[in-house]
Coordinates of N, CA, C and O in Angstrom, one line a residue:
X22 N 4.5 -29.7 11.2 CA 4.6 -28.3 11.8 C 5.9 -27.6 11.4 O 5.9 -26.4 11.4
X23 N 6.7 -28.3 11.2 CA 8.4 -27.3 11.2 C 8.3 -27.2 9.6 O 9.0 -26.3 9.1
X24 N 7.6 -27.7 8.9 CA 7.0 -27.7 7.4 C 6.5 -25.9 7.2 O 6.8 -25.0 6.4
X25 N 5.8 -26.0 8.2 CA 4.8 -24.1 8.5 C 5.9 -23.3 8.9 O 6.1 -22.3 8.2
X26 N 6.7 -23.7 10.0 CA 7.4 -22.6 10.8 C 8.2 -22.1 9.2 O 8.1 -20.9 8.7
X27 N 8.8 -22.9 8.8 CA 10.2 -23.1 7.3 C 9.3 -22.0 6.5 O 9.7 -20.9 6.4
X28 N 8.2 -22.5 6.0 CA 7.5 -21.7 5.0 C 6.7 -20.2 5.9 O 6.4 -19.2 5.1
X29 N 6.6 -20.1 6.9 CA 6.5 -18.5 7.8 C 7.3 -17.9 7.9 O 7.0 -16.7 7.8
X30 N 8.9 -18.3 8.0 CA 10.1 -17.6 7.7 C 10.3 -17.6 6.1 O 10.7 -16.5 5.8
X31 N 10.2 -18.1 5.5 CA 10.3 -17.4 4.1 C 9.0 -16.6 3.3 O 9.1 -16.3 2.1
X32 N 8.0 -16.5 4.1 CA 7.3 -15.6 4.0 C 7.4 -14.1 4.2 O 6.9 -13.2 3.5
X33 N 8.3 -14.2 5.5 CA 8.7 -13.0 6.4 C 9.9 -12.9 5.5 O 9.7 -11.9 4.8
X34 N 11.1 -13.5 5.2 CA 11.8 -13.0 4.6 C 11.5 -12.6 3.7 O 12.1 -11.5 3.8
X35 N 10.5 -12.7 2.2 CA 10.1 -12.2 1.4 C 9.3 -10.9 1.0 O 9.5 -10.1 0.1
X36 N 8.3 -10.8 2.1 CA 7.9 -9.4 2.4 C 9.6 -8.8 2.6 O 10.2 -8.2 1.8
X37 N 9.9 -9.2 3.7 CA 11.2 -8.2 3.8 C 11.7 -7.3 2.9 O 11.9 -6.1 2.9
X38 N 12.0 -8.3 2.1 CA 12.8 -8.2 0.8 C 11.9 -7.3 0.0 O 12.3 -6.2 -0.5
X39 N 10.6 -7.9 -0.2 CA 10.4 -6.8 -1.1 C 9.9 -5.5 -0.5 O 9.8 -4.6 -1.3
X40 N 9.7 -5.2 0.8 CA 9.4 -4.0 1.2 C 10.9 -3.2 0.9 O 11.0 -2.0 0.5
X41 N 11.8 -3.8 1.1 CA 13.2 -3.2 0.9 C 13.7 -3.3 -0.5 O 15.0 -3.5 -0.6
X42 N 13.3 -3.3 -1.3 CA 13.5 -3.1 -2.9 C 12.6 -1.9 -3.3 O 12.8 -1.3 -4.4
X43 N 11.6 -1.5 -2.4 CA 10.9 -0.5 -2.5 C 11.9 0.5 -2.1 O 12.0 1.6 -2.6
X44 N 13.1 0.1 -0.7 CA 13.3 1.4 0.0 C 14.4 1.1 -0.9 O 14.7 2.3 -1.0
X45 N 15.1 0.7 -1.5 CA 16.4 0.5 -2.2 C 17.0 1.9 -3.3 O 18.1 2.3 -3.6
X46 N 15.3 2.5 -3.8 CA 15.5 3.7 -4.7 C 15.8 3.2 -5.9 O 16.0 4.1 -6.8
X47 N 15.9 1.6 -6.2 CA 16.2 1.1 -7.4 C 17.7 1.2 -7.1 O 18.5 1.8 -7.8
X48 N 18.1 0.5 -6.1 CA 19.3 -0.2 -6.0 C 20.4 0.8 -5.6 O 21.6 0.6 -5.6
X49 N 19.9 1.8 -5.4 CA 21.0 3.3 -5.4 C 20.8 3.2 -3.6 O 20.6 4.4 -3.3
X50 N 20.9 2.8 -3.0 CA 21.0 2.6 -1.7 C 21.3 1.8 -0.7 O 20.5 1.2 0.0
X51 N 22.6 1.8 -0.5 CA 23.2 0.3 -0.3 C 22.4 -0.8 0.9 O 22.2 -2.0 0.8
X52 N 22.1 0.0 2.1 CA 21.8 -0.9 3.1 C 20.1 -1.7 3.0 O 19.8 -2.7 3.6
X53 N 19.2 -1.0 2.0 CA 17.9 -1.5 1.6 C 18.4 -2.6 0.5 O 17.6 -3.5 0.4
X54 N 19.6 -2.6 -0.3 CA 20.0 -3.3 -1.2 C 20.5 -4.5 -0.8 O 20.3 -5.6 -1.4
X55 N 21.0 -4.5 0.0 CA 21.3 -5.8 0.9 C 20.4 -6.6 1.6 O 20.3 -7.7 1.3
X56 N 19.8 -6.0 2.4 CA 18.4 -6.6 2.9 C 17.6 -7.5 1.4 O 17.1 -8.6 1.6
X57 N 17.6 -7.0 0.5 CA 16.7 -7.8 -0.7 C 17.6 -9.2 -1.1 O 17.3 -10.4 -1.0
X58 N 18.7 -8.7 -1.6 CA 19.5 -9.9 -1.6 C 19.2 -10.9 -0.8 O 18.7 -12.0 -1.2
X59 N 19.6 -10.7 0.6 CA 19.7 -11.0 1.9 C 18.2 -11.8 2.2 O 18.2 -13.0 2.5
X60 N 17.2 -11.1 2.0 CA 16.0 -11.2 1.9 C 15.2 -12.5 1.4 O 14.5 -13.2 2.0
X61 N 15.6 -12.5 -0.3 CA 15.1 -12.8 -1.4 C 15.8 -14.8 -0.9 O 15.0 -15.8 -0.8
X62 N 17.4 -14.7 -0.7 CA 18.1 -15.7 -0.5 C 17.7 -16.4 0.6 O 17.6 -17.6 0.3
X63 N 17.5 -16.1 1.5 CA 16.5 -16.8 2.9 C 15.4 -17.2 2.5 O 15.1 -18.3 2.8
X64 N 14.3 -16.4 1.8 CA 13.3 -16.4 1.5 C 13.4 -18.1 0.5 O 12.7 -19.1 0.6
X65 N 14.0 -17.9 -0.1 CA 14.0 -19.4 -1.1 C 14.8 -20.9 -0.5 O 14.5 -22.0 -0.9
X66 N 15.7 -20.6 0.6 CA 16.1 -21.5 0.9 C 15.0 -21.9 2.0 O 14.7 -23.1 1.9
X67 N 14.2 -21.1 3.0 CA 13.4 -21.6 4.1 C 12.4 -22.4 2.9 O 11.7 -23.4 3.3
X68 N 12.2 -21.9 1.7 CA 10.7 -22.2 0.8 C 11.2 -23.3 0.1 O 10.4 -23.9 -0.6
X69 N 12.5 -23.9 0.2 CA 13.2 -25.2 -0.9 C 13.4 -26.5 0.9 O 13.5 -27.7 0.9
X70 N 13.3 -25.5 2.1 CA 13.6 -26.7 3.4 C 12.2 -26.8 3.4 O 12.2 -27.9 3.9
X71 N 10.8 -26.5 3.1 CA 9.7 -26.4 3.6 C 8.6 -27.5 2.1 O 7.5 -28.0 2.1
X72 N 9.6 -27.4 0.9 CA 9.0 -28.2 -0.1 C 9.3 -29.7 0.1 O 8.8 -30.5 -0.7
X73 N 10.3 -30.0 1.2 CA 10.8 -31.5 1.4 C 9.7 -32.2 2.0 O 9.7 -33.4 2.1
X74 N 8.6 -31.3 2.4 CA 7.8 -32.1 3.2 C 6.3 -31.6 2.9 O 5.5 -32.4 3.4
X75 N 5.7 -30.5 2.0 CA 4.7 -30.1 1.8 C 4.6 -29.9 0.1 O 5.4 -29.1 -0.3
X76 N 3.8 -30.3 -0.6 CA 3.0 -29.6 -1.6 C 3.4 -28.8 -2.2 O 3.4 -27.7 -1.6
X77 N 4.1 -28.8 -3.4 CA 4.5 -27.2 -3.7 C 3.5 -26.3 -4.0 O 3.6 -25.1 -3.7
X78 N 2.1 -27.3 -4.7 CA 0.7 -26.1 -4.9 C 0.5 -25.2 -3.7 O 0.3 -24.0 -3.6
X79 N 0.4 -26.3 -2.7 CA 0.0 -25.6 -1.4 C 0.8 -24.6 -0.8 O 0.5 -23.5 -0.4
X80 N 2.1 -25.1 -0.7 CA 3.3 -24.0 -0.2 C 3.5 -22.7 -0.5 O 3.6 -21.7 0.2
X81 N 3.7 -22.9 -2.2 CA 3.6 -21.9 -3.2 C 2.5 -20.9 -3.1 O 2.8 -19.7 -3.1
X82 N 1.0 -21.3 -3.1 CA -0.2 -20.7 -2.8 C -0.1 -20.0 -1.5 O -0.4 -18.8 -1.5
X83 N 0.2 -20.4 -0.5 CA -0.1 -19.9 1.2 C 1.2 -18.9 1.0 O 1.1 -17.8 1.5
X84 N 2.6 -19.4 0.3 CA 3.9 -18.0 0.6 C 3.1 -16.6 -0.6 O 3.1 -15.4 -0.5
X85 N 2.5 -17.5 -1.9 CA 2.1 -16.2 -3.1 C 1.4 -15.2 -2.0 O 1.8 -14.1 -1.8
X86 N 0.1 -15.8 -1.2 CA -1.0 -15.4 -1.5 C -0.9 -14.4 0.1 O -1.6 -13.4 0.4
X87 N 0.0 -14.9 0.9 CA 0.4 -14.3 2.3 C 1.0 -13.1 1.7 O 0.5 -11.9 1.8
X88 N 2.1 -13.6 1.2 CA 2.8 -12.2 0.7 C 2.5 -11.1 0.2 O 3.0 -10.0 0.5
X89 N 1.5 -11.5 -1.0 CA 1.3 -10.6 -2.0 C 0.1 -9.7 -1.0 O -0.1 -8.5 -1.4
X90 N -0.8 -10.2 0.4 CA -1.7 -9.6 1.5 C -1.2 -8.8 2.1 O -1.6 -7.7 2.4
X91 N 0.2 -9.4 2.4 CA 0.9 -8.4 3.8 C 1.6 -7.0 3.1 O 1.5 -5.9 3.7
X92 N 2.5 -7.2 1.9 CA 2.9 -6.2 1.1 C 1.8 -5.3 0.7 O 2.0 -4.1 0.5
X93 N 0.8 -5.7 0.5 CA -0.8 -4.8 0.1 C -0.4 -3.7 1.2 O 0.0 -2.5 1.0
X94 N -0.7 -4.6 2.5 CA -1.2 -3.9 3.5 C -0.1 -2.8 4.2 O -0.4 -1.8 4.7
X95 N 1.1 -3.2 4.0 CA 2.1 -2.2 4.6 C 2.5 -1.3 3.6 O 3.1 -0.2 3.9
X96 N 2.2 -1.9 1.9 CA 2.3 -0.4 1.5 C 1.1 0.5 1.8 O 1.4 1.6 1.5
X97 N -0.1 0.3 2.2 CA -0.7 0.5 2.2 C -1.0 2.3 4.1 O -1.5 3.3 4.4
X98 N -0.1 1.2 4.4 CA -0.2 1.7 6.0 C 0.9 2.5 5.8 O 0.6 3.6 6.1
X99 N 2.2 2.3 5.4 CA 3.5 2.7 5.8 C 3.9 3.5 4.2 O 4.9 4.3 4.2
X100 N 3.3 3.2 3.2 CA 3.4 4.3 2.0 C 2.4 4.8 1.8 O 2.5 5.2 0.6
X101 N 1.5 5.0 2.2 CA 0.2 5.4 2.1 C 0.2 5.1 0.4 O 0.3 6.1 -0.4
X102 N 0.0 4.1 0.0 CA -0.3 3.4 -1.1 C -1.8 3.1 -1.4 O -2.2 2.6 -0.4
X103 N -2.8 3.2 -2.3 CA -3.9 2.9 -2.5 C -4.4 1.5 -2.1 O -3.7 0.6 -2.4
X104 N -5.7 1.2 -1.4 CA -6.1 0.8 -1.5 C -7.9 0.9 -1.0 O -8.4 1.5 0.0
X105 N -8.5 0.3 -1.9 CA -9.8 0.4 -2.2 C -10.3 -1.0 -2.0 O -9.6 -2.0 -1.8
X106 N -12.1 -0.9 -2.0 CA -13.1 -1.9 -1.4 C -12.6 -3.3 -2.7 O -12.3 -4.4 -2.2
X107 N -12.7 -3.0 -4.1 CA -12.0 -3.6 -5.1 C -10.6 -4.8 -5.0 O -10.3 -6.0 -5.5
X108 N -9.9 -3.7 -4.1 CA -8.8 -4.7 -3.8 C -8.7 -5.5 -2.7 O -8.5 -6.7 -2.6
X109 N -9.1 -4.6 -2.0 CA -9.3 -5.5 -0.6 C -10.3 -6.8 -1.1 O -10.2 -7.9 -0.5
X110 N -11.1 -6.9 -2.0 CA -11.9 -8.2 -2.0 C -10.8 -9.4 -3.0 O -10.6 -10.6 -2.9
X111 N -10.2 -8.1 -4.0 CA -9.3 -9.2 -4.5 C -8.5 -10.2 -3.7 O -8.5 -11.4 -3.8
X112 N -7.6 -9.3 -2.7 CA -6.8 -10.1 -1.7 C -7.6 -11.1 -1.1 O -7.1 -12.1 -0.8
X113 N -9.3 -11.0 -0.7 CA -9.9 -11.9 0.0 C -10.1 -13.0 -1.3 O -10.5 -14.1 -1.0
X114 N -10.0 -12.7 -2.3 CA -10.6 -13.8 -3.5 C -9.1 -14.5 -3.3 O -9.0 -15.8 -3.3
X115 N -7.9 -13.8 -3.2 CA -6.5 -15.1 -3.2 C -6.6 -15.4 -2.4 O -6.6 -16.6 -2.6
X116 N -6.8 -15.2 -1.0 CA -6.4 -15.8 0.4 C -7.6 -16.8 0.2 O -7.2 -18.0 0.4
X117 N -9.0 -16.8 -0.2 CA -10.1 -18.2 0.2 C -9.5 -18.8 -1.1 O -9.7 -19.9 -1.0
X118 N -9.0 -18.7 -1.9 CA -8.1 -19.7 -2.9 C -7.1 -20.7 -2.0 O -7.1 -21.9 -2.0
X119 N -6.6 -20.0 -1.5 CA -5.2 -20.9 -0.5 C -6.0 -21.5 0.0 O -5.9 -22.7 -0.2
X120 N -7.2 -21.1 1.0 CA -8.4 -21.5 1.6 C -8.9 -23.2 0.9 O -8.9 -24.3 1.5
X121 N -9.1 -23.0 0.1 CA -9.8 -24.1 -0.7 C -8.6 -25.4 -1.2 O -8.8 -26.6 -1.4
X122 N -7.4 -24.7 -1.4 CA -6.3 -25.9 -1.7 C -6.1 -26.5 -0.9 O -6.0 -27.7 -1.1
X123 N -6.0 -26.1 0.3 CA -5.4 -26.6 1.6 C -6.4 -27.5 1.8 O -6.1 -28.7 1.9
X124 N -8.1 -27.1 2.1 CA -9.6 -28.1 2.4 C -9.1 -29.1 1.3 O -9.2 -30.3 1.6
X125 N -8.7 -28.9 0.0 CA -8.6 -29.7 -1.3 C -7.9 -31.3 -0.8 O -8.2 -32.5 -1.1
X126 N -6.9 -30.9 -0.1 CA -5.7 -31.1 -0.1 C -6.0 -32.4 1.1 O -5.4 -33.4 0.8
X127 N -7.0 -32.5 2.3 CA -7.5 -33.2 3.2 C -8.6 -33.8 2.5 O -9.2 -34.7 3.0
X128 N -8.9 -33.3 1.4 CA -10.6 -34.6 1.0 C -9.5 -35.2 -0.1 O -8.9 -34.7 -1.1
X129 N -9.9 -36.6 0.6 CA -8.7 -37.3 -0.5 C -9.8 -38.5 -0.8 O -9.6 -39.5 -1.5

């Protein structure tokens, strides 16, 4: 379980991060600029405390496949960024991917 919590925080840190590389202006903005740093560095150490005990396929897959959903969705909400029926199924084709590693992962 403290395997999940480790890899949830560097999930969260990672969105962070990259939602604040968005606000950074390309680095011309100091306090979004920090946050990524800041961000990016938590993000890898909670994802290097969380590989001592899980899978990197699996770990790697559930932080790609979270991340790359939740960033969809808030640029989506909070930049009014596109999204369509297309993508939306894409994100469901990664997320039942993690889906299937994890089932993979218990039929031994």
């Amino acid at each position: 379980m403290g395997a999940y919590l480790l890899l949830a925080g560097a999930i969260v840190a990672e969105v962070t991060a990259t939602i604040s590389l968005k606000l950074s202006e390309g680095f011309s903005r100091t306090g979004p600029s920090i946050v990524v740093v800041a961000g990016y560095a938590a993000a890898f150490v909670c994802l290097g405390l969380a590989l001592k005990t899980m899978p990197v396929a699996v770990a790697y897959a559930i932080w790609a496949a979270v991340g790359v959903a939740l960033v969809a969705v808030i640029g989506a909400v909070f930049f009014k960024e596109a999204m369509n029926p297309t993508m939306v199924l894409g994100l469901a084709l990664v997320i039942g991917g993690v889906v299937l590693l994890e089932l993979g992962r218990s039929v031994q």
